[in-house]
Every structure is written in structure tokens, then in C-alpha cells.
Amino acid sequence: MSRQLSQAAGWVAAAAFVFVPALGMRLANEEIHVGARSQDPLAQEQRNQSAMAVILGDFRTNLGDMLFVKTETYLDSGIRYEPHIDLASLETSGEEPGQGSDSSTNSLERFESRVAPANIHTAETCTDPSHNHEHDHAADHETSVTTAHNSEDEDKHLVETIIPRPEKDFRGFVGRLQREVKPWRDPREPHQHTAGTELLPWYRLATLGDPHNVRSYMIGAWWLKTMRTPEQLAEAEKFVREGIKNNPTAFQMPLMLGYVLRARKDDAAALGAFKEAAELALKARPPGGEESARWTTYNEEDAGAACTLAVLLTRELVGPQEALDLGTRYHNAQQNLPGLEISLRRLRETIASQDAPTTSTAIENQP
Amino acid sequence: MSNAMNQAERAESPLLILLRGSMIEAMRRRGFVVLLIFMALYLGGIAVAAVVGVENPATATFLLNLGLEMAFLLALLATILTAARQIPDDMELRTVHPLLAKPLVRGQYVTGRILGAWLGGTLAFIPLFLLGWAPPVFLLPSAMAESNSSALLMQSFVLQITALGVAAAVTTMLSLIMPRGMAVIVALALMLQGHSLTGIVASRTPSETAATVARWTTNYLPNLDLLRLTTAYTDGAPALSAMSVLARLGYGAIFAAAATMLAIALFRRRPL
């Protein structure tokens, strides 16, 4: 009897096991990290600056985050600097609107280059290979050296290396030995950044380790996009689509898809992606875009970018009136979206200026 | 008195006796002391943080997350180490013969060993979990936010115990087809990063159909992340619905049952 029972249990277990992948995939797609405090860029910055977190080394809440930290060291040619990604200061000293863009480019391209994913635009994760990030880290001390500012001011702004420089190292010979055998560079000299494309395998690993690591999907796709070859652009699209599949409610993913599709000259598809990103962003954005742990400045900027790009591309592909209608709908759904109001004002001006000659011609044609 | 105890022992099922033996054996191993030493180091860190002060709530939350993750990972390690050694040790030391000479069939023997490793791991997990949770919460008040859900903490606790059951069954099954050391490494890799294989294989496939097949196939590997809610808890996520918890318990139970059945089948065919 017991043998029959165990056999029956075995068959039941086998039958259930056949369908277990369906259950696993369904549960994996269930969103439970509503708070996502661990993914909040400001919380990550605070953790990175914490002495306790430094003592505990690179142990972080998940493999993806740990690999992301690794990329920083990798990008600095193996030289480890003290935590220095100060998002607040980047926010105030970041690029000026339109900086680096050609005057011949249209407003959509200028806007695109300006808003390029806000939450990844740090020195370590810069999306523009031509951008001189030696300035970002070392401008203060470069200036100090060339203009002979006093050394106190220089030290105040200097990003020190983990291995201290000779003046600050009490260890004498041991310190000198460490500086010789380990990757080290005088922190007063400009940082040497390796090509970001070398980091691509890290981002691939980070997303494999944590398929919900939206930031790694975005930066990885962006670096692929900047390589500009058809193969890499196709790979970027594939990568970001994988990210969308794993993170269907993350509005930054279709936003990035839109950027990639624009680079692939598929504007119609890019418009669809920007519109999808805008719809998701409007759903996710708290009323008025009020900042919180769940909604940061970077989310706000990306939400504004999604809506504005959808409007500007609609103007390019369909027409100003349709773009104005779309933008007005976004504006009615959520107030104070960054960048959107300026675009709407310009659209109204464009429509008014188009109407004006028509009216004057009509008057002239009157008998 | 002792006669009464002996009678009670005789009346006890051989499976229960084996289970109790496995558990005691597991708890006697030095590995458990090592786990407690690791946890003591963590507690030392928390004490220092409490005295020195933590700079911001994000770091305090990180420390709470670290404690809870450590508790599970150490218990998982204990469970895997115990499960990987039990049957191979019994066969090497030939203690399996007197055990099977009792009225105990092979299926009961394997089940008892798996349950013993699971209960041993659970008994290690309970104090580790309390040590990982209570000190940061009481010593670093900023680690907790209003949104931290006690219900989710309890759900996480129960699901992690289920995950230990999966680990015990899968490791025992692996110990029957490969050497102990290899079984430990493979089990650890499967339990901690097995699900990553899904992404790797799916991303290398040429078409969407092939990717779907690859995803389905690789999902036959257990994904313990579905049973680990520690980060969701420290992130301030709300409690899961009863249906979701039941589905997750079912997911763990299916893997544990399938691995147990496979282990029994393998052991039945094995010459002693």
C-alpha cells in the first residue's frame, strides 16, 4: 500500500515538475520591488560614501550592483579612487543645455543630446565618448596646478586614490612599493579613462546576474549605440529589448529603445518607443513629480525626456498640430514635466507663424 | 523509566529516528560553529556601527540587508555541506548497511537523510535570522523605514526555509551522481546563480522561438531568487498576496519533491 502511495506521489511530482518552468517564469515576472530603495541612485551614492560600506568592501546587495561598482575601477584603468560620484554636484555642474551639439542640428537632435539618459550621465558612465571627463574629476585640481592656487583649496576638491600619495602616506617604503606594484596614478594628474566599450562584458554580466538591473541595460545599450556600426546597433536593440522583456514597467527601457531606433534611422519605430516610454512614465510619476526615494531627479528628467521626445518626433514625422495635441495631453495628465512646456510654447509659436502668412495671403487675395 | 523510553523509541518510526540522527549529526559538525563565528563578526561590525554611528539611513538599511542575506547564505551553505556528505559518508563508512538492515526501505532512508539535512539547516537558520535581523533593527533604528512590512518579513522567513528544503533535496541527489566536493560546488552554483543560465542561453539563441525554448528548458533549474525576499523587505515593498506566497511555496515544494524522487530512484539502482 505504502509503495503504491509513494509511486503515486512520484507520478504527481513528475507531472507537476513538467510544468514548473511556466510557474517559475510567471513568478519571475511578478513585480515585488515596489520600494526599490536599493536601486535608488541617491541611496547608492550614500552607501558608496559610507565608511562602513567601504570597510565591508565590494559586498553589495546583489551581484549586478557589485559588478557596476567594478566598472568604475575598470574605467579608471584599474586605479581605485575614493568614492566620488557626487550626484548632487553633477546635477549642478553638469553640461549646459545644448553643449557639444552642432548649431546645424535641429531642436530634436539638440534635445536628444542634452537629455541623454539623465541617471547614467556620470563621469564613469558617460554616454558620449568624445566628452572629456578628465575635467569632471580633475578639473578643479588641474586648474589649481596651472594657476597655482593654494594647496588647501586644491586638496579640498581633490579625489584621492585609495592608495595614498607620498605626502599623505606614513608607510614610507611599504607605501612606495604599493604604488609601484599596484595600479596607481597621482590624483593631481588627470584621470585616464579607458574606452567605455571595454565595459560591455561587465554590463552583460550585471544584467545576467540581475535581469532587473535597468541601469546596466541602459548604459550597456548606450555604449553599443555609440559604436555606430550596424551590427552593434542591432546588438544594442536586442539588448534593450531583452531589458524591456525583463522590466516591462521600467519606462527608461523604451526610452533607450527610442534612442537606439533613432540611431538606426527607424524614426517611426522610435516614435512608438518614445510614446510607450511617455505613457509608462506618466503612470509611474507621482503627482507634480514630487521627489522621493522612489522618484528621483533622474526619474523626473527621464520622464520629461520621454514626453518631450515623443512630442518633438511627432512634430518631425506627423506635424506640429498633432505634436501640440499630444504634448497638451501629456501636460494635462501630469503638470511641470521638465522640458515639455518649452516645447509646447515653441510648437504654439510655430503653428501661429505658419497660420500668419496664410491669413495675410487670404487677406491679400480678397477682392 | 529507561524501559519506557526504549519502548517509546521502538514505537517510533524508523524514518523519524533517521531524521533525528541526521539532524543531530549535522548540528554536531564544526561547520556550524564556523557559521556562528561569521555571524559574530557581523554582530561585532553592527556593534561598532552603533557606537560610531551610521552616516545615513541608506547605509543602515544596507547593513540590515547584509545581515539577513548572510543568515540565509550561511544556512544554505550549512544545508548543502550536510546534504552532500550524508549518503556518501554512510556508504564509505558502511553505516548504511546496519541502517538498511532495519525495517527501513531505501526510499525512506533517502527521504530521512534529506529531511534531516533540511531540518538541520532550518535549525541553524532560525538563530542566524534572528541575529541578522534584531541587532541592526534595535541598534541602528534608521535601518527601518515605516514602509518595511512585517508580513513580508515573515513570508521571506518561511520561503527561505522552503529554499533550504530545495537545497537539501537537490544536493542529496547530486551527491549520488558526483563526488562530494563537486556536488557542493554544483549545488552552490545552482542555488545562487542557476537562474542566470536562463539569460545566458536565451541571449545566445538565434531566434525568438529558440530563445523561448531555451528559457523554458533552463527554467527546469531552481531559481531560489523567487524564494528570497530579503531585498524586497529592506526595499520597503509591500507583503505578497496569499496566492503569490502559495505559488512560491508550491514552486519550492515541486523542486524538492522532484529532486527527492530522483534521488530515491538513483539510490535504488545503486549497488551497495
PDB file of N, CA and C in Angstrom, chain B residues 43-133:
ATOM      1  N   LEU B  43      28.050  40.726  13.843  1.00  0.00           N
ATOM      2  CA  LEU B  43      27.474  41.426  15.000  1.00  0.00           C
ATOM      3  C   LEU B  43      28.463  42.426  15.575  1.00  0.00           C
ATOM      4  N   GLY B  44      29.763  42.040  15.556  1.00  0.00           N
ATOM      5  CA  GLY B  44      30.811  42.971  16.003  1.00  0.00           C
ATOM      6  C   GLY B  44      30.770  44.243  15.170  1.00  0.00           C
ATOM      7  N   GLY B  45      30.621  44.069  13.859  1.00  0.00           N
ATOM      8  CA  GLY B  45      30.541  45.218  12.946  1.00  0.00           C
ATOM      9  C   GLY B  45      29.347  46.097  13.277  1.00  0.00           C
ATOM     10  N   ILE B  46      28.218  45.457  13.568  1.00  0.00           N
ATOM     11  CA  ILE B  46      27.000  46.220  13.896  1.00  0.00           C
ATOM     12  C   ILE B  46      27.207  47.002  15.199  1.00  0.00           C
ATOM     13  N   ALA B  47      27.877  46.327  16.174  1.00  0.00           N
ATOM     14  CA  ALA B  47      28.116  46.999  17.461  1.00  0.00           C
ATOM     15  C   ALA B  47      28.992  48.231  17.246  1.00  0.00           C
ATOM     16  N   VAL B  48      30.037  48.068  16.417  1.00  0.00           N
ATOM     17  CA  VAL B  48      30.922  49.214  16.136  1.00  0.00           C
ATOM     18  C   VAL B  48      30.118  50.331  15.457  1.00  0.00           C
ATOM     19  N   ALA B  49      29.281  49.931  14.481  1.00  0.00           N
ATOM     20  CA  ALA B  49      28.469  50.929  13.766  1.00  0.00           C
ATOM     21  C   ALA B  49      27.534  51.651  14.730  1.00  0.00           C
ATOM     22  N   ALA B  50      26.999  50.901  15.702  1.00  0.00           N
ATOM     23  CA  ALA B  50      26.082  51.526  16.665  1.00  0.00           C
ATOM     24  C   ALA B  50      26.817  52.536  17.539  1.00  0.00           C
ATOM     25  N   VAL B  51      28.079  52.209  17.895  1.00  0.00           N
ATOM     26  CA  VAL B  51      28.853  53.117  18.759  1.00  0.00           C
ATOM     27  C   VAL B  51      29.323  54.330  17.958  1.00  0.00           C
ATOM     28  N   VAL B  52      29.916  54.056  16.795  1.00  0.00           N
ATOM     29  CA  VAL B  52      30.467  55.142  15.971  1.00  0.00           C
ATOM     30  C   VAL B  52      29.350  55.976  15.339  1.00  0.00           C
ATOM     31  N   GLY B  53      28.268  55.300  15.009  1.00  0.00           N
ATOM     32  CA  GLY B  53      27.155  55.979  14.344  1.00  0.00           C
ATOM     33  C   GLY B  53      27.201  55.741  12.843  1.00  0.00           C
ATOM     34  N   VAL B  54      26.029  55.570  12.254  1.00  0.00           N
ATOM     35  CA  VAL B  54      25.951  55.341  10.806  1.00  0.00           C
ATOM     36  C   VAL B  54      25.579  56.665  10.157  1.00  0.00           C
ATOM     37  N   GLU B  55      26.265  56.955   9.032  1.00  0.00           N
ATOM     38  CA  GLU B  55      26.133  58.281   8.414  1.00  0.00           C
ATOM     39  C   GLU B  55      24.732  58.572   7.885  1.00  0.00           C
ATOM     40  N   ASN B  56      24.070  57.558   7.344  1.00  0.00           N
ATOM     41  CA  ASN B  56      22.787  57.830   6.696  1.00  0.00           C
ATOM     42  C   ASN B  56      21.914  56.577   6.707  1.00  0.00           C
ATOM     43  N   PRO B  57      20.610  56.732   6.505  1.00  0.00           N
ATOM     44  CA  PRO B  57      19.704  55.575   6.538  1.00  0.00           C
ATOM     45  C   PRO B  57      20.028  54.526   5.469  1.00  0.00           C
ATOM     46  N   ALA B  58      20.552  54.976   4.316  1.00  0.00           N
ATOM     47  CA  ALA B  58      20.845  54.015   3.238  1.00  0.00           C
ATOM     48  C   ALA B  58      21.879  52.997   3.700  1.00  0.00           C
ATOM     49  N   THR B  59      22.893  53.461   4.463  1.00  0.00           N
ATOM     50  CA  THR B  59      23.917  52.542   4.945  1.00  0.00           C
ATOM     51  C   THR B  59      23.338  51.611   6.005  1.00  0.00           C
ATOM     52  N   ALA B  60      22.483  52.141   6.876  1.00  0.00           N
ATOM     53  CA  ALA B  60      21.863  51.301   7.907  1.00  0.00           C
ATOM     54  C   ALA B  60      21.008  50.217   7.263  1.00  0.00           C
ATOM     55  N   THR B  61      20.260  50.591   6.238  1.00  0.00           N
ATOM     56  CA  THR B  61      19.425  49.612   5.526  1.00  0.00           C
ATOM     57  C   THR B  61      20.301  48.564   4.851  1.00  0.00           C
ATOM     58  N   PHE B  62      21.415  49.029   4.302  1.00  0.00           N
ATOM     59  CA  PHE B  62      22.365  48.107   3.666  1.00  0.00           C
ATOM     60  C   PHE B  62      22.871  47.082   4.684  1.00  0.00           C
ATOM     61  N   LEU B  63      23.170  47.546   5.906  1.00  0.00           N
ATOM     62  CA  LEU B  63      23.677  46.635   6.933  1.00  0.00           C
ATOM     63  C   LEU B  63      22.606  45.621   7.351  1.00  0.00           C
ATOM     64  N   LEU B  64      21.366  46.081   7.425  1.00  0.00           N
ATOM     65  CA  LEU B  64      20.261  45.160   7.756  1.00  0.00           C
ATOM     66  C   LEU B  64      20.126  44.111   6.648  1.00  0.00           C
ATOM     67  N   ASN B  65      20.190  44.565   5.413  1.00  0.00           N
ATOM     68  CA  ASN B  65      20.094  43.650   4.270  1.00  0.00           C
ATOM     69  C   ASN B  65      21.245  42.647   4.298  1.00  0.00           C
ATOM     70  N   LEU B  66      22.423  43.158   4.624  1.00  0.00           N
ATOM     71  CA  LEU B  66      23.609  42.296   4.678  1.00  0.00           C
ATOM     72  C   LEU B  66      23.424  41.191   5.722  1.00  0.00           C
ATOM     73  N   GLY B  67      22.908  41.571   6.897  1.00  0.00           N
ATOM     74  CA  GLY B  67      22.699  40.592   7.976  1.00  0.00           C
ATOM     75  C   GLY B  67      21.718  39.511   7.562  1.00  0.00           C
ATOM     76  N   LEU B  68      20.613  39.912   6.964  1.00  0.00           N
ATOM     77  CA  LEU B  68      19.589  38.943   6.562  1.00  0.00           C
ATOM     78  C   LEU B  68      20.093  38.050   5.424  1.00  0.00           C
ATOM     79  N   GLU B  69      20.821  38.644   4.495  1.00  0.00           N
ATOM     80  CA  GLU B  69      21.375  37.847   3.388  1.00  0.00           C
ATOM     81  C   GLU B  69      22.410  36.861   3.908  1.00  0.00           C
ATOM     82  N   MET B  70      23.243  37.341   4.845  1.00  0.00           N
ATOM     83  CA  MET B  70      24.273  36.465   5.418  1.00  0.00           C
ATOM     84  C   MET B  70      23.645  35.288   6.129  1.00  0.00           C
ATOM     85  N   ALA B  71      22.577  35.561   6.868  1.00  0.00           N
ATOM     86  CA  ALA B  71      21.894  34.495   7.620  1.00  0.00           C
ATOM     87  C   ALA B  71      21.449  33.404   6.656  1.00  0.00           C
ATOM     88  N   PHE B  72      20.849  33.806   5.556  1.00  0.00           N
ATOM     89  CA  PHE B  72      20.361  32.795   4.605  1.00  0.00           C
ATOM     90  C   PHE B  72      21.515  32.081   3.925  1.00  0.00           C
ATOM     91  N   LEU B  73      22.509  32.844   3.487  1.00  0.00           N
ATOM     92  CA  LEU B  73      23.614  32.223   2.752  1.00  0.00           C
ATOM     93  C   LEU B  73      24.391  31.247   3.642  1.00  0.00           C
ATOM     94  N   LEU B  74      24.583  31.611   4.911  1.00  0.00           N
ATOM     95  CA  LEU B  74      25.301  30.705   5.820  1.00  0.00           C
ATOM     96  C   LEU B  74      24.476  29.443   6.073  1.00  0.00           C
ATOM     97  N   ALA B  75      23.162  29.607   6.245  1.00  0.00           N
ATOM     98  CA  ALA B  75      22.302  28.436   6.467  1.00  0.00           C
ATOM     99  C   ALA B  75      22.269  27.566   5.208  1.00  0.00           C
ATOM    100  N   LEU B  76      22.273  28.211   4.059  1.00  0.00           N
ATOM    101  CA  LEU B  76      22.275  27.461   2.794  1.00  0.00           C
ATOM    102  C   LEU B  76      23.564  26.646   2.671  1.00  0.00           C
ATOM    103  N   LEU B  77      24.667  27.296   3.041  1.00  0.00           N
ATOM    104  CA  LEU B  77      25.960  26.611   2.997  1.00  0.00           C
ATOM    105  C   LEU B  77      25.952  25.402   3.934  1.00  0.00           C
ATOM    106  N   ALA B  78      25.423  25.613   5.134  1.00  0.00           N
ATOM    107  CA  ALA B  78      25.362  24.510   6.108  1.00  0.00           C
ATOM    108  C   ALA B  78      24.522  23.357   5.565  1.00  0.00           C
ATOM    109  N   THR B  79      23.383  23.696   4.973  1.00  0.00           N
ATOM    110  CA  THR B  79      22.480  22.663   4.442  1.00  0.00           C
ATOM    111  C   THR B  79      23.160  21.892   3.317  1.00  0.00           C
ATOM    112  N   ILE B  80      23.804  22.612   2.427  1.00  0.00           N
ATOM    113  CA  ILE B  80      24.450  21.959   1.275  1.00  0.00           C
ATOM    114  C   ILE B  80      25.599  21.067   1.737  1.00  0.00           C
ATOM    115  N   LEU B  81      26.407  21.581   2.681  1.00  0.00           N
ATOM    116  CA  LEU B  81      27.542  20.785   3.176  1.00  0.00           C
ATOM    117  C   LEU B  81      27.042  19.512   3.857  1.00  0.00           C
ATOM    118  N   THR B  82      25.980  19.633   4.625  1.00  0.00           N
ATOM    119  CA  THR B  82      25.431  18.458   5.317  1.00  0.00           C
ATOM    120  C   THR B  82      24.863  17.473   4.301  1.00  0.00           C
ATOM    121  N   ALA B  83      24.054  17.969   3.388  1.00  0.00           N
ATOM    122  CA  ALA B  83      23.375  17.080   2.436  1.00  0.00           C
ATOM    123  C   ALA B  83      24.378  16.377   1.512  1.00  0.00           C
ATOM    124  N   ALA B  84      25.451  17.075   1.165  1.00  0.00           N
ATOM    125  CA  ALA B  84      26.415  16.481   0.223  1.00  0.00           C
ATOM    126  C   ALA B  84      27.203  15.346   0.854  1.00  0.00           C
ATOM    127  N   ARG B  85      27.311  15.369   2.183  1.00  0.00           N
ATOM    128  CA  ARG B  85      28.174  14.374   2.832  1.00  0.00           C
ATOM    129  C   ARG B  85      27.432  13.151   3.349  1.00  0.00           C
ATOM    130  N   GLN B  86      26.154  13.301   3.636  1.00  0.00           N
ATOM    131  CA  GLN B  86      25.451  12.248   4.389  1.00  0.00           C
ATOM    132  C   GLN B  86      25.521  10.872   3.744  1.00  0.00           C
ATOM    133  N   ILE B  87      24.963  10.733   2.566  1.00  0.00           N
ATOM    134  CA  ILE B  87      24.888   9.395   1.946  1.00  0.00           C
ATOM    135  C   ILE B  87      26.282   8.896   1.541  1.00  0.00           C
ATOM    136  N   PRO B  88      27.137   9.724   0.904  1.00  0.00           N
ATOM    137  CA  PRO B  88      28.485   9.229   0.592  1.00  0.00           C
ATOM    138  C   PRO B  88      29.248   8.778   1.843  1.00  0.00           C
ATOM    139  N   ASP B  89      29.097   9.522   2.952  1.00  0.00           N
ATOM    140  CA  ASP B  89      29.771   9.118   4.205  1.00  0.00           C
ATOM    141  C   ASP B  89      29.243   7.784   4.697  1.00  0.00           C
ATOM    142  N   ASP B  90      27.909   7.626   4.649  1.00  0.00           N
ATOM    143  CA  ASP B  90      27.286   6.366   5.093  1.00  0.00           C
ATOM    144  C   ASP B  90      27.803   5.194   4.274  1.00  0.00           C
ATOM    145  N   MET B  91      27.990   5.440   2.978  1.00  0.00           N
ATOM    146  CA  MET B  91      28.441   4.349   2.108  1.00  0.00           C
ATOM    147  C   MET B  91      29.923   4.070   2.325  1.00  0.00           C
ATOM    148  N   GLU B  92      30.677   5.124   2.522  1.00  0.00           N
ATOM    149  CA  GLU B  92      32.122   4.946   2.715  1.00  0.00           C
ATOM    150  C   GLU B  92      32.417   4.261   4.042  1.00  0.00           C
ATOM    151  N   LEU B  93      31.702   4.668   5.084  1.00  0.00           N
ATOM    152  CA  LEU B  93      31.920   4.080   6.416  1.00  0.00           C
ATOM    153  C   LEU B  93      31.097   2.802   6.622  1.00  0.00           C
ATOM    154  N   ARG B  94      30.319   2.464   5.629  1.00  0.00           N
ATOM    155  CA  ARG B  94      29.462   1.264   5.630  1.00  0.00           C
ATOM    156  C   ARG B  94      28.388   1.304   6.722  1.00  0.00           C
ATOM    157  N   THR B  95      28.085   2.448   7.223  1.00  0.00           N
ATOM    158  CA  THR B  95      26.999   2.558   8.215  1.00  0.00           C
ATOM    159  C   THR B  95      25.633   2.422   7.545  1.00  0.00           C
ATOM    160  N   VAL B  96      25.631   2.468   6.219  1.00  0.00           N
ATOM    161  CA  VAL B  96      24.361   2.328   5.508  1.00  0.00           C
ATOM    162  C   VAL B  96      23.810   0.895   5.653  1.00  0.00           C
ATOM    163  N   HIS B  97      24.711  -0.094   5.836  1.00  0.00           N
ATOM    164  CA  HIS B  97      24.254  -1.486   5.923  1.00  0.00           C
ATOM    165  C   HIS B  97      23.416  -1.749   7.174  1.00  0.00           C
ATOM    166  N   PRO B  98      23.931  -1.390   8.370  1.00  0.00           N
ATOM    167  CA  PRO B  98      23.061  -1.609   9.541  1.00  0.00           C
ATOM    168  C   PRO B  98      21.760  -0.816   9.464  1.00  0.00           C
ATOM    169  N   LEU B  99      21.830   0.361   8.836  1.00  0.00           N
ATOM    170  CA  LEU B  99      20.604   1.175   8.733  1.00  0.00           C
ATOM    171  C   LEU B  99      19.566   0.469   7.856  1.00  0.00           C
ATOM    172  N   LEU B 100      20.028  -0.067   6.751  1.00  0.00           N
ATOM    173  CA  LEU B 100      19.089  -0.722   5.831  1.00  0.00           C
ATOM    174  C   LEU B 100      18.713  -2.127   6.315  1.00  0.00           C
ATOM    175  N   ALA B 101      19.480  -2.649   7.284  1.00  0.00           N
ATOM    176  CA  ALA B 101      19.114  -3.946   7.847  1.00  0.00           C
ATOM    177  C   ALA B 101      17.884  -3.812   8.732  1.00  0.00           C
ATOM    178  N   LYS B 102      17.646  -2.594   9.207  1.00  0.00           N
ATOM    179  CA  LYS B 102      16.435  -2.337   9.997  1.00  0.00           C
ATOM    180  C   LYS B 102      15.226  -2.330   9.062  1.00  0.00           C
ATOM    181  N   PRO B 103      14.059  -2.330   9.575  1.00  0.00           N
ATOM    182  CA  PRO B 103      12.907  -2.262   8.666  1.00  0.00           C
ATOM    183  C   PRO B 103      12.798  -0.867   8.033  1.00  0.00           C
ATOM    184  N   LEU B 104      13.717  -0.607   7.145  1.00  0.00           N
ATOM    185  CA  LEU B 104      13.793   0.721   6.527  1.00  0.00           C
ATOM    186  C   LEU B 104      14.099   0.525   5.045  1.00  0.00           C
ATOM    187  N   VAL B 105      13.194   0.942   4.198  1.00  0.00           N
ATOM    188  CA  VAL B 105      13.435   0.767   2.765  1.00  0.00           C
ATOM    189  C   VAL B 105      14.322   1.914   2.262  1.00  0.00           C
ATOM    190  N   ARG B 106      14.870   1.726   1.086  1.00  0.00           N
ATOM    191  CA  ARG B 106      15.823   2.723   0.568  1.00  0.00           C
ATOM    192  C   ARG B 106      15.178   4.102   0.399  1.00  0.00           C
ATOM    193  N   GLY B 107      13.956   4.114  -0.034  1.00  0.00           N
ATOM    194  CA  GLY B 107      13.259   5.389  -0.218  1.00  0.00           C
ATOM    195  C   GLY B 107      13.143   6.148   1.097  1.00  0.00           C
ATOM    196  N   GLN B 108      12.825   5.400   2.163  1.00  0.00           N
ATOM    197  CA  GLN B 108      12.713   6.043   3.482  1.00  0.00           C
ATOM    198  C   GLN B 108      14.074   6.556   3.936  1.00  0.00           C
ATOM    199  N   TYR B 109      15.097   5.774   3.637  1.00  0.00           N
ATOM    200  CA  TYR B 109      16.449   6.186   4.044  1.00  0.00           C
ATOM    201  C   TYR B 109      16.823   7.525   3.382  1.00  0.00           C
ATOM    202  N   VAL B 110      16.616   7.617   2.069  1.00  0.00           N
ATOM    203  CA  VAL B 110      16.979   8.853   1.344  1.00  0.00           C
ATOM    204  C   VAL B 110      16.124  10.024   1.835  1.00  0.00           C
ATOM    205  N   THR B 111      14.814   9.759   1.977  1.00  0.00           N
ATOM    206  CA  THR B 111      13.915  10.834   2.445  1.00  0.00           C
ATOM    207  C   THR B 111      14.335  11.326   3.831  1.00  0.00           C
ATOM    208  N   GLY B 112      14.656  10.359   4.692  1.00  0.00           N
ATOM    209  CA  GLY B 112      15.076  10.728   6.060  1.00  0.00           C
ATOM    210  C   GLY B 112      16.329  11.568   6.041  1.00  0.00           C
ATOM    211  N   ARG B 113      17.271  11.208   5.179  1.00  0.00           N
ATOM    212  CA  ARG B 113      18.526  11.970   5.091  1.00  0.00           C
ATOM    213  C   ARG B 113      18.248  13.398   4.585  1.00  0.00           C
ATOM    214  N   ILE B 114      17.383  13.509   3.593  1.00  0.00           N
ATOM    215  CA  ILE B 114      17.067  14.848   3.053  1.00  0.00           C
ATOM    216  C   ILE B 114      16.361  15.701   4.106  1.00  0.00           C
ATOM    217  N   LEU B 115      15.372  15.090   4.761  1.00  0.00           N
ATOM    218  CA  LEU B 115      14.641  15.851   5.792  1.00  0.00           C
ATOM    219  C   LEU B 115      15.575  16.248   6.933  1.00  0.00           C
ATOM    220  N   GLY B 116      16.500  15.351   7.257  1.00  0.00           N
ATOM    221  CA  GLY B 116      17.465  15.658   8.335  1.00  0.00           C
ATOM    222  C   GLY B 116      18.331  16.850   7.977  1.00  0.00           C
ATOM    223  N   ALA B 117      18.838  16.864   6.737  1.00  0.00           N
ATOM    224  CA  ALA B 117      19.682  17.995   6.297  1.00  0.00           C
ATOM    225  C   ALA B 117      18.864  19.280   6.287  1.00  0.00           C
ATOM    226  N   TRP B 118      17.611  19.164   5.861  1.00  0.00           N
ATOM    227  CA  TRP B 118      16.741  20.348   5.801  1.00  0.00           C
ATOM    228  C   TRP B 118      16.469  20.896   7.207  1.00  0.00           C
ATOM    229  N   LEU B 119      16.102  19.970   8.108  1.00  0.00           N
ATOM    230  CA  LEU B 119      15.814  20.440   9.471  1.00  0.00           C
ATOM    231  C   LEU B 119      17.065  20.989  10.147  1.00  0.00           C
ATOM    232  N   GLY B 120      18.206  20.341   9.881  1.00  0.00           N
ATOM    233  CA  GLY B 120      19.475  20.845  10.432  1.00  0.00           C
ATOM    234  C   GLY B 120      19.741  22.260   9.943  1.00  0.00           C
ATOM    235  N   GLY B 121      19.560  22.470   8.640  1.00  0.00           N
ATOM    236  CA  GLY B 121      19.761  23.802   8.064  1.00  0.00           C
ATOM    237  C   GLY B 121      18.778  24.806   8.639  1.00  0.00           C
ATOM    238  N   THR B 122      17.526  24.351   8.833  1.00  0.00           N
ATOM    239  CA  THR B 122      16.500  25.254   9.383  1.00  0.00           C
ATOM    240  C   THR B 122      16.838  25.642  10.822  1.00  0.00           C
ATOM    241  N   LEU B 123      17.306  24.652  11.586  1.00  0.00           N
ATOM    242  CA  LEU B 123      17.666  24.961  12.980  1.00  0.00           C
ATOM    243  C   LEU B 123      18.846  25.936  13.037  1.00  0.00           C
ATOM    244  N   ALA B 124      19.726  25.860  12.051  1.00  0.00           N
ATOM    245  CA  ALA B 124      20.829  26.830  12.008  1.00  0.00           C
ATOM    246  C   ALA B 124      20.304  28.187  11.546  1.00  0.00           C
ATOM    247  N   PHE B 125      19.331  28.158  10.633  1.00  0.00           N
ATOM    248  CA  PHE B 125      18.836  29.404  10.037  1.00  0.00           C
ATOM    249  C   PHE B 125      18.080  30.273  11.044  1.00  0.00           C
ATOM    250  N   ILE B 126      17.300  29.624  11.914  1.00  0.00           N
ATOM    251  CA  ILE B 126      16.443  30.410  12.830  1.00  0.00           C
ATOM    252  C   ILE B 126      17.281  31.360  13.700  1.00  0.00           C
ATOM    253  N   PRO B 127      18.308  30.853  14.429  1.00  0.00           N
ATOM    254  CA  PRO B 127      19.097  31.833  15.223  1.00  0.00           C
ATOM    255  C   PRO B 127      19.864  32.821  14.346  1.00  0.00           C
ATOM    256  N   LEU B 128      20.353  32.352  13.192  1.00  0.00           N
ATOM    257  CA  LEU B 128      21.100  33.269  12.314  1.00  0.00           C
ATOM    258  C   LEU B 128      20.190  34.392  11.813  1.00  0.00           C
ATOM    259  N   PHE B 129      18.956  34.019  11.490  1.00  0.00           N
ATOM    260  CA  PHE B 129      17.988  35.009  11.004  1.00  0.00           C
ATOM    261  C   PHE B 129      17.716  36.059  12.096  1.00  0.00           C
ATOM    262  N   LEU B 130      17.534  35.560  13.321  1.00  0.00           N
ATOM    263  CA  LEU B 130      17.267  36.495  14.431  1.00  0.00           C
ATOM    264  C   LEU B 130      18.478  37.398  14.667  1.00  0.00           C
ATOM    265  N   LEU B 131      19.685  36.795  14.555  1.00  0.00           N
ATOM    266  CA  LEU B 131      20.903  37.598  14.749  1.00  0.00           C
ATOM    267  C   LEU B 131      21.103  38.606  13.613  1.00  0.00           C
ATOM    268  N   GLY B 132      20.653  38.235  12.435  1.00  0.00           N
ATOM    269  CA  GLY B 132      20.805  39.145  11.290  1.00  0.00           C
ATOM    270  C   GLY B 132      19.780  40.255  11.305  1.00  0.00           C
ATOM    271  N   TRP B 133      18.631  40.006  11.910  1.00  0.00           N
ATOM    272  CA  TRP B 133      17.558  40.999  11.869  1.00  0.00           C
ATOM    273  C   TRP B 133      17.538  41.905  13.111  1.00  0.00           C
TER     274      TRP B 133
END
